[in-house]
Every structure is written in C-alpha cells, then in structure tokens.
C-alpha cells in the first residue's frame, strides 16, 4: 500500500500522496524470502436480528431461539474446549508460516546458486544478492510457488471441513434474492476506498515515524522487471487473496468459532445451534489478530488486522468465501492505482481526501449491509 502524507491544517505540509515509499501489496503477507540474502528468514445472510454496517450480528439464529442442549463432552470443561480450538487455529497459522519460510529458504538458496553460476566469483552475496535482478525477479516466482503450494494444501482441508461448518450454516440462511451486482459494487467500493484511506493513515504515521515507514517501504518494495512485473501482479491481486482467505477466513475462523461455542461437537457440528453476536465478534477478532501476526511486521500487521475484521464480517454475513476473496482482491489490486492517481489526489487538501475516502468506505459498507439485509424479523431453528 502506498504511503500518503497528511497535510496538517496549520502550516505547510507535504503532499497527501507521498511517492517516496510505495507498497504494491496492501493486504498481502510479506515473504520471508526478502531477507534471506542478508540473514535469517523474516519473516449467508446476515442474521435476521443483525444490525446495520459493522454492528453486531446475532449469529446463526435469532437470540430468541432456544439455547441448544449442552454438549456433555465440552460443557464439563469449557476452558479446555476453548483452549483446544484456539491452539488449533494457532497451529494452522504456524503451519502456514512454516510452509512460507521453507519455500522461501529453498527458493532463496536456488537463486543464490543461479547468481553464482552466472557470474562466477563475482556473483552477488548477502545484501548485494537481494538487490540483484536475478533475486528481484526470481523471488516473485518463489512467492507464486509458495502460494500455489498453500492453495494445494489448504483448499482440500477447507473443502473437507466446510460441510457442517458455521460458514455452511450461514450460507443456508442467506437471503436468496441478494443482488450479485450490488454486492460486487459494494465490495469493490470498500476495497478501493480502504486502500486509499489506509494509505493516507500510513502517510500520517510517516510524519511521526519516518524511519519506521522507510524501513517498511524498503521491505515491501517490488524490484521485479519485465514479465516478472505481471507475475508480481498476479501474486498480489489474485493468488494472495485466494490462499489467505482460505486459511484465515475459512479454516482459522471456523476453529475460532468452535473455540467460542462450548456446545460444539464433532457429531452435531454447527448444524442446529444458535451463535450469539458476541461469540462471532470474539472469533472474528481472534482470526484477524492471527492474520495480522502472519504479516510479520508491525505496520502491515496493524492494518491487516483491521482489514481482516472487515473481511471476516463480509464472509460471515454471506457464508461465501468468494465475497471475502473479492474484497481482498479489490484491496490489493487497487494499490496499483495509487501512484498514477497521486498527482490528482495531491491537488486537494488531505482532510478533504480523508473525508472523501472515508465517505466512500462508509457508503460501500452500507450498500453491502443493505444488500444482505435480513428477510424476516426472526428465525428459529427447527425443533
């Protein structure tokens, strides 16, 4: 995500859009391979009682629905039940990160050998390797390889888990008449507006912590050239949203929902049980926190956490992973619009631009929430 610089109300100030530190991947986990050359790897409808916008959703059923019968296995030790599934969620995150690091290390080693083979004793080493064209282009191929491997590992996992999951239950309750066109328009609006709004916030941070932003921008810089620019775009806009949504909003959110549902059991799963709004938001925050940590740096992880909450909410309202993937795509793809539009954005004062993108973000959220509004005042599970 490109960094903006906020114009203070008083005194002279830099442009709203700063071109000094462009990050073309606003919601993409940074690859640990970027530091291999210099050291160790771095790392369905909303419920009938749901409230508008980002307000609480009541869960799989109305809060007036009868409480499910307690699960003897889990009700005896709810704390152990919660700990079990939180650890399962953390285990998924660790597995994802370990896979990323392993692929990055192998890919980085191959790139180093290629550099030496082509240039002999004059081949680049250490920090010089990270700045070489071979490494800059090759690391994009390594990242794509990791993303394809991640999809191959986690997609079958998610497909096997989905039947009987909380997501399946949500999709079963989704309004059948929700407009696809309005949904797509709303999510594209939210994604683009969030990209520019968060970029503006990063510009504000840059005024107070320029060294931190400079370090972050250097880490996120894209050094690919030629055809590898397209490879990087495919990785950022398409593969990253797919594999990260499967892992975070799919598998990890499901485990987080089990953690906050003491009645959950392997036999009954989520077929006939009510879930409170509080339970969902606790689970959603848990998966968003894990999503932020997976980005492996404080700045990117901070806004990834906030965006992960929104993406989790979109998934929960629809029960369809495709919609959170679409939102993630809009966020990442729109990062390529920042540099071309920067001269025009800087023509207006920063407060005006913050207000504009904030209004666009609110409008997109409102449109999505209205499109997936409940069809009936209440819902009760069948006895």
Coordinates of C-alpha atoms in Angstrom, one line a residue, residues 242-373:
X242 CA -7.3 -16.8 -2.6
X243 CA -4.9 -18.6 -0.3
X244 CA -5.1 -16.1 2.6
X245 CA -8.9 -16.1 2.6
X246 CA -9.0 -19.9 2.6
X247 CA -6.6 -20.1 5.5
X248 CA -7.8 -17.1 7.6
X249 CA -11.5 -16.6 6.9
X250 CA -12.0 -20.2 6.1
X251 CA -10.1 -22.6 8.4
X252 CA -8.9 -20.3 11.2
X253 CA -12.3 -18.5 11.6
X254 CA -14.0 -21.9 11.8
X255 CA -11.7 -23.0 14.5
X256 CA -12.1 -19.7 16.3
X257 CA -15.9 -20.2 16.1
X258 CA -15.6 -23.6 17.7
X259 CA -13.5 -22.1 20.5
X260 CA -16.3 -19.7 21.4
X261 CA -19.0 -22.3 21.1
X262 CA -18.8 -24.6 24.1
X263 CA -21.6 -26.7 22.8
X264 CA -19.8 -27.6 19.6
X265 CA -19.1 -31.3 19.0
X266 CA -17.8 -33.4 16.1
X267 CA -21.2 -35.1 15.9
X268 CA -23.6 -32.1 15.8
X269 CA -21.1 -29.5 14.5
X270 CA -22.8 -26.2 13.6
X271 CA -26.0 -27.6 12.0
X272 CA -28.7 -26.6 14.6
X273 CA -27.1 -24.3 17.1
X274 CA -27.6 -20.6 17.8
X275 CA -24.5 -18.4 17.9
X276 CA -24.5 -15.0 19.7
X277 CA -23.2 -11.8 18.2
X278 CA -20.6 -11.6 20.9
X279 CA -19.3 -15.1 20.1
X280 CA -18.9 -14.2 16.5
X281 CA -17.0 -11.0 17.1
X282 CA -14.7 -12.6 19.6
X283 CA -13.9 -15.3 17.0
X284 CA -13.6 -12.8 14.2
X285 CA -11.1 -10.7 16.2
X286 CA -9.1 -13.9 17.0
X287 CA -8.7 -14.8 13.3
X288 CA -8.0 -11.2 12.4
X289 CA -5.3 -11.0 15.0
X290 CA -3.7 -14.2 13.7
X291 CA -4.0 -12.7 10.2
X292 CA -2.1 -9.6 11.3
X293 CA 0.6 -11.5 13.0
X294 CA 1.2 -13.6 9.9
X295 CA 2.3 -10.5 8.1
X296 CA 5.4 -10.5 10.3
X297 CA 5.8 -6.7 10.6
X298 CA 4.1 -4.2 12.9
X299 CA 3.0 -1.7 10.3
X300 CA 1.5 -4.1 7.8
X301 CA 0.2 -6.3 10.5
X302 CA -1.7 -3.4 12.1
X303 CA -3.8 -2.5 9.1
X304 CA -4.1 -6.2 8.1
X305 CA -5.7 -6.8 11.5
X306 CA -8.3 -4.1 10.8
X307 CA -9.0 -5.2 7.3
X308 CA -9.1 -8.9 8.4
X309 CA -12.0 -7.9 10.7
X310 CA -13.9 -6.4 7.8
X311 CA -13.2 -9.4 5.6
X312 CA -14.3 -11.8 8.3
X313 CA -17.6 -9.8 8.7
X314 CA -18.2 -10.0 4.9
X315 CA -17.6 -13.7 5.0
X316 CA -19.9 -14.2 8.0
X317 CA -22.7 -12.2 6.5
X318 CA -22.8 -14.2 3.3
X319 CA -21.3 -17.6 4.2
X320 CA -19.5 -17.4 0.9
X321 CA -15.7 -17.3 0.8
X322 CA -15.8 -15.8 -2.7
X323 CA -17.0 -12.5 -1.4
X324 CA -14.2 -12.0 1.1
X325 CA -11.8 -13.0 -1.7
X326 CA -13.3 -10.3 -3.9
X327 CA -12.9 -7.7 -1.2
X328 CA -9.3 -8.8 -0.7
X329 CA -8.7 -8.6 -4.4
X330 CA -10.1 -5.1 -4.5
X331 CA -7.8 -4.0 -1.7
X332 CA -4.7 -5.5 -3.2
X333 CA -5.3 -4.7 -6.9
X334 CA -6.2 -1.1 -6.1
X335 CA -2.7 -0.5 -4.7
X336 CA -1.5 -0.2 -8.3
X337 CA -3.8 2.8 -8.7
X338 CA -2.1 4.9 -6.0
X339 CA 1.0 6.1 -7.9
X340 CA -0.9 7.0 -11.1
X341 CA -3.6 8.9 -9.2
X342 CA -1.2 10.6 -6.7
X343 CA -0.8 13.8 -8.7
X344 CA -4.5 14.3 -8.8
X345 CA -5.1 13.4 -5.2
X346 CA -2.5 15.8 -4.1
X347 CA -4.4 18.7 -5.7
X348 CA -6.9 18.6 -2.8
X349 CA -6.1 19.1 0.9
X350 CA -5.5 15.9 2.9
X351 CA -8.5 16.4 5.2
X352 CA -10.8 16.6 2.1
X353 CA -9.3 13.4 0.8
X354 CA -9.7 11.6 4.1
X355 CA -13.3 12.7 4.2
X356 CA -13.9 11.6 0.6
X357 CA -12.4 8.1 1.0
X358 CA -14.0 7.8 4.4
X359 CA -17.4 8.5 2.9
X360 CA -16.7 6.1 0.1
X361 CA -15.8 3.4 2.6
X362 CA -19.0 4.0 4.7
X363 CA -21.1 4.0 1.5
X364 CA -19.7 0.7 0.4
X365 CA -20.3 -0.9 3.8
X366 CA -23.8 0.5 3.9
X367 CA -24.6 -0.9 0.4
X368 CA -23.2 -4.3 1.3
X369 CA -25.1 -4.4 4.6
X370 CA -28.3 -3.3 2.9
X371 CA -27.9 -5.8 0.1
X372 CA -27.5 -8.6 2.6
X373 CA -30.2 -7.3 5.0

